[in-house]
Amino acid sequence: TQLLEQSPQFLSIQEGENLTVYCNSSSVFSSLQWYRQEPGEGPVLLVTVVTGGEVKKLKRLTFQFGDARKDSSLHITAAQPGDTGLYLCAGASRGSTLGRLYFGRGTQLTVWP
Amino acid sequence: EAGVAQSPRYKIIEKRQSVAFWCNPISGHATLYWYQQILGQGPKLLIQFQNNGVVDDSQLPKDRFSAERLKGVDSTLKIQPAKLEDSAVYLCASSQGLAGATQYFGPGTRLTVL
């Protein structure tokens, strides 16, 4: 059973299009992180959101944490081929002092030139 | 600053054989993690060390998997004997602390069990 459900699982779009990836759970998290993973590499942290309702922007990427801290979204504006990769969300349990992360299955994004 | 190093990058073995993976974390990082990432899934934590002590191994299949971090720096993860379902990428990550600390991942070791 996945603690975090990501959708869609696959996304194939043309350069310049916008897209949104979702990360949902029935559990409340103290924080939620988004990673990007490229083939043959480990995940690289993009952002951490901590406060319910928080919105963070990283150039063309906008991250939002749900008010109830159970869900998050990643919006990419004007996607570029360099955005291609596996996008993973990961939640940190409330009350945990160990820093354990629970990862979703990921969304595989392909951006065609 | 050097990142997390892992070796080997690829390993192919037959079922019931043994295999070991090595990880060298970022210098000064006290916390070290081993994750298993099966194709099409996100990473799943196997074991977490704080210095040379285990703080979480609840998801480690202890009948076949073992890990150690004897001097609080490098770590090895061993599988003995391997099963077909162990085919996955094994990722090592390190962080300076525990909760809230950024985890930095190595490139992983891709294991194929035939």
Short mmCIF file of C-alpha atoms in Angstrom, two decimals:
data_model
loop_
_atom_site.label_atom_id
_atom_site.label_comp_id
_atom_site.label_asym_id
_atom_site.label_seq_id
_atom_site.Cartn_x
_atom_site.Cartn_y
_atom_site.Cartn_z
CA THR A 1 0.00 0.00 0.00
CA GLN A 2 1.40 3.36 -1.08
CA LEU A 3 1.18 6.06 1.55
CA LEU A 4 1.51 8.70 -1.16
CA GLU A 5 -0.33 8.42 -4.46
CA GLN A 6 1.05 10.34 -7.42
CA SER A 7 -0.78 11.13 -10.62
CA PRO A 8 -0.45 10.86 -13.46
CA GLN A 9 2.06 8.03 -13.57
CA PHE A 10 3.25 9.03 -17.05
CA LEU A 11 3.07 12.37 -18.83
CA SER A 12 4.30 13.07 -22.36
CA ILE A 13 3.99 16.63 -23.64
CA GLN A 14 5.40 19.06 -26.17
CA GLU A 15 7.85 21.80 -25.29
CA GLY A 16 6.06 24.94 -24.16
CA GLU A 17 3.04 23.21 -22.63
CA ASN A 18 2.04 23.55 -18.98
CA LEU A 19 1.48 20.59 -16.67
CA THR A 20 0.50 19.72 -13.13
CA VAL A 21 1.51 16.66 -11.12
CA TYR A 22 -0.37 15.63 -8.01
CA CYS A 23 0.65 13.92 -4.78
CA ASN A 24 -2.15 12.78 -2.47
CA SER A 25 -2.41 10.96 0.83
CA SER A 26 -4.89 10.24 3.59
CA SER A 27 -2.11 10.91 6.10
CA VAL A 28 -0.92 14.23 7.45
CA PHE A 29 2.75 15.03 6.98
CA SER A 30 4.97 17.47 8.82
CA SER A 31 6.61 18.36 5.52
CA LEU A 32 6.59 17.26 1.93
CA GLN A 33 9.47 17.19 -0.50
CA TRP A 34 9.68 17.03 -4.28
CA TYR A 35 12.60 15.35 -6.03
CA ARG A 36 13.63 14.89 -9.64
CA GLN A 37 15.44 11.75 -10.67
CA GLU A 38 17.20 11.26 -14.01
CA PRO A 39 18.17 7.88 -15.47
CA GLY A 40 21.16 6.34 -13.71
CA GLU A 41 21.14 8.96 -10.97
CA GLY A 42 19.74 9.32 -7.48
CA PRO A 43 16.88 11.69 -6.68
CA VAL A 44 17.79 15.37 -6.28
CA LEU A 45 15.79 17.56 -3.90
CA LEU A 46 13.86 20.38 -5.59
CA VAL A 47 11.90 21.85 -2.71
CA THR A 48 10.55 21.25 0.79
CA VAL A 49 7.15 22.61 1.83
CA VAL A 50 6.30 22.74 5.50
CA THR A 51 3.28 24.97 6.15
CA GLY A 52 -0.26 24.10 5.09
CA GLY A 53 -1.24 26.25 2.11
CA GLU A 54 2.38 27.12 1.39
CA VAL A 55 3.33 27.97 -2.19
CA LYS A 56 6.93 27.96 -3.36
CA LYS A 57 8.27 28.94 -6.76
CA LEU A 58 11.47 27.75 -8.35
CA LYS A 59 11.79 29.48 -11.73
CA ARG A 60 9.09 27.80 -13.87
CA LEU A 61 8.13 25.31 -11.15
CA THR A 62 5.42 26.10 -8.60
CA PHE A 63 4.90 23.83 -5.60
CA GLN A 64 1.88 23.92 -3.33
CA PHE A 65 1.21 22.15 -0.02
CA GLY A 66 -2.45 21.50 0.78
CA ASP A 67 -4.09 23.32 3.68
CA ALA A 68 -4.49 20.02 5.56
CA ARG A 69 -0.91 18.96 4.76
CA LYS A 70 -2.12 15.76 3.09
CA ASP A 71 -1.51 16.65 -0.52
CA SER A 72 0.73 18.66 -2.79
CA SER A 73 1.02 19.68 -6.42
CA LEU A 74 3.81 20.60 -8.78
CA HIS A 75 3.02 22.89 -11.71
CA ILE A 76 5.50 23.46 -14.52
CA THR A 77 4.98 26.39 -16.85
CA ALA A 78 6.29 26.26 -20.42
CA ALA A 79 7.95 22.88 -20.04
CA GLN A 80 11.34 22.32 -21.66
CA PRO A 81 13.11 19.10 -22.71
CA GLY A 82 15.47 19.60 -19.78
CA ASP A 83 12.51 19.10 -17.43
CA THR A 84 12.31 15.46 -18.51
CA GLY A 85 12.70 13.10 -15.58
CA LEU A 86 10.98 11.18 -12.80
CA TYR A 87 9.31 13.50 -10.30
CA LEU A 88 8.92 12.03 -6.82
CA CYS A 89 7.10 13.38 -3.83
CA ALA A 90 8.11 12.30 -0.34
CA GLY A 91 6.44 12.97 2.98
CA ALA A 92 7.99 13.17 6.44
CA SER A 93 5.82 11.68 9.21
CA ARG A 94 4.39 13.94 11.85
CA GLY A 95 6.04 13.45 15.19
CA SER A 96 8.95 11.51 13.77
CA THR A 97 12.37 12.66 14.92
CA LEU A 98 14.16 10.22 12.64
CA GLY A 99 13.54 12.05 9.39
CA ARG A 100 12.08 9.00 7.66
CA LEU A 101 10.62 9.80 4.23
CA TYR A 102 7.78 7.98 2.47
CA PHE A 103 8.03 8.24 -1.31
CA GLY A 104 5.33 8.08 -3.93
CA ARG A 105 5.73 5.99 -7.11
CA GLY A 106 6.66 9.04 -9.13
CA THR A 107 5.49 10.72 -12.32
CA GLN A 108 7.62 10.07 -15.40
CA LEU A 109 7.63 13.28 -17.44
CA THR A 110 8.85 13.41 -21.02
CA VAL A 111 9.01 16.77 -22.79
CA TRP A 112 9.49 16.59 -26.56
CA PRO A 113 11.22 19.37 -28.49
CA GLU B 1 32.28 18.98 -2.16
CA ALA B 2 32.17 15.34 -3.22
CA GLY B 3 28.77 13.70 -3.30
CA VAL B 4 27.67 10.29 -2.07
CA ALA B 5 29.70 7.56 -3.74
CA GLN B 6 28.40 4.07 -4.43
CA SER B 7 29.92 0.97 -5.97
CA PRO B 8 29.51 -1.06 -7.98
CA ARG B 9 27.16 0.81 -10.32
CA TYR B 10 25.81 -2.41 -11.83
CA LYS B 11 25.72 -6.01 -10.66
CA ILE B 12 24.24 -9.12 -12.23
CA ILE B 13 24.01 -12.30 -10.16
CA GLU B 14 22.05 -15.52 -10.14
CA LYS B 15 19.45 -16.25 -7.50
CA ARG B 16 20.76 -17.69 -4.27
CA GLN B 17 24.12 -15.94 -4.75
CA SER B 18 25.41 -13.25 -2.41
CA VAL B 19 26.11 -9.62 -3.22
CA ALA B 20 27.44 -6.58 -1.37
CA PHE B 21 27.12 -2.88 -2.05
CA TRP B 22 29.33 -0.11 -0.72
CA CYS B 23 28.51 3.49 0.12
CA ASN B 24 30.70 6.43 1.09
CA PRO B 25 28.58 9.33 2.35
CA ILE B 26 29.32 13.03 2.17
CA SER B 27 32.06 13.94 4.63
CA GLY B 28 30.69 14.91 8.01
CA HIS B 29 27.21 13.50 7.45
CA ALA B 30 26.18 11.55 10.52
CA THR B 31 23.06 9.95 9.06
CA LEU B 32 23.17 7.32 6.33
CA TYR B 33 20.23 5.66 4.58
CA TRP B 34 19.86 2.66 2.29
CA TYR B 35 16.83 2.62 -0.01
CA GLN B 36 15.50 0.02 -2.42
CA GLN B 37 13.88 1.33 -5.60
CA ILE B 38 12.08 -1.30 -7.64
CA LEU B 39 11.33 -0.38 -11.26
CA GLY B 40 8.22 1.77 -11.44
CA GLN B 41 8.20 2.56 -7.72
CA GLY B 42 9.58 5.19 -5.44
CA PRO B 43 12.49 4.52 -3.08
CA LYS B 44 11.68 2.50 0.03
CA LEU B 45 13.80 2.91 3.15
CA LEU B 46 15.59 -0.29 4.17
CA ILE B 47 17.79 0.92 7.00
CA GLN B 48 18.92 4.17 8.61
CA PHE B 49 22.11 4.73 10.60
CA GLN B 50 22.97 7.57 12.94
CA ASN B 51 26.77 7.47 13.14
CA ASN B 52 27.45 3.73 13.54
CA GLY B 53 24.15 2.86 15.22
CA VAL B 54 20.95 1.62 13.59
CA VAL B 55 17.95 3.90 14.23
CA ASP B 56 15.42 2.30 11.86
CA ASP B 57 15.58 -1.11 10.21
CA SER B 58 11.88 -1.92 10.36
CA GLN B 59 11.63 -2.45 6.57
CA LEU B 60 14.82 -4.52 6.22
CA PRO B 61 14.21 -8.21 5.37
CA LYS B 62 16.56 -9.41 8.06
CA ASP B 63 16.51 -13.04 6.98
CA ARG B 64 18.55 -12.13 3.89
CA PHE B 65 19.62 -8.51 4.14
CA SER B 66 22.26 -7.07 6.46
CA ALA B 67 24.02 -3.74 6.71
CA GLU B 68 26.77 -2.25 8.76
CA ARG B 69 28.50 1.06 9.29
CA LEU B 70 31.33 0.06 11.57
CA LYS B 71 33.27 3.32 11.91
CA GLY B 72 30.36 5.67 11.34
CA VAL B 73 31.49 6.57 7.83
CA ASP B 74 31.34 3.98 5.01
CA SER B 75 28.56 1.44 4.90
CA THR B 76 27.96 -1.90 3.22
CA LEU B 77 24.64 -3.56 2.41
CA LYS B 78 24.63 -7.31 1.82
CA ILE B 79 22.06 -9.69 0.40
CA GLN B 80 22.47 -13.40 1.06
CA PRO B 81 20.93 -15.33 -0.63
CA ALA B 82 19.46 -13.13 -3.36
CA LYS B 83 15.97 -13.70 -4.78
CA LEU B 84 14.54 -12.64 -8.13
CA GLU B 85 12.42 -9.98 -6.42
CA ASP B 86 15.57 -8.29 -5.08
CA SER B 87 16.23 -6.90 -8.57
CA ALA B 88 16.18 -3.15 -8.02
CA VAL B 89 18.31 -0.04 -7.69
CA TYR B 90 19.86 0.29 -4.25
CA LEU B 91 20.31 3.92 -3.30
CA CYS B 92 22.46 5.28 -0.52
CA ALA B 93 21.77 8.72 0.92
CA SER B 94 23.31 10.81 3.67
CA SER B 95 22.33 13.85 5.70
CA GLN B 96 23.83 16.02 8.40
CA GLY B 97 21.08 15.29 10.89
CA LEU B 98 17.76 13.56 11.35
CA ALA B 99 14.32 15.13 10.95
CA GLY B 100 14.25 17.99 8.51
CA ALA B 101 17.78 17.48 7.20
CA THR B 102 18.21 17.32 3.44
CA GLN B 103 19.06 13.87 2.16
CA TYR B 104 21.66 13.67 -0.61
CA PHE B 105 21.48 10.57 -2.78
CA GLY B 106 24.19 8.63 -4.53
CA PRO B 107 23.77 7.33 -8.10
CA GLY B 108 22.69 3.89 -6.91
CA THR B 109 23.65 0.30 -7.71
CA ARG B 110 21.44 -1.49 -10.22
CA LEU B 111 21.10 -5.13 -9.21
CA THR B 112 19.74 -7.75 -11.58
CA VAL B 113 19.03 -11.20 -10.16
CA LEU B 114 18.64 -13.92 -12.80
#
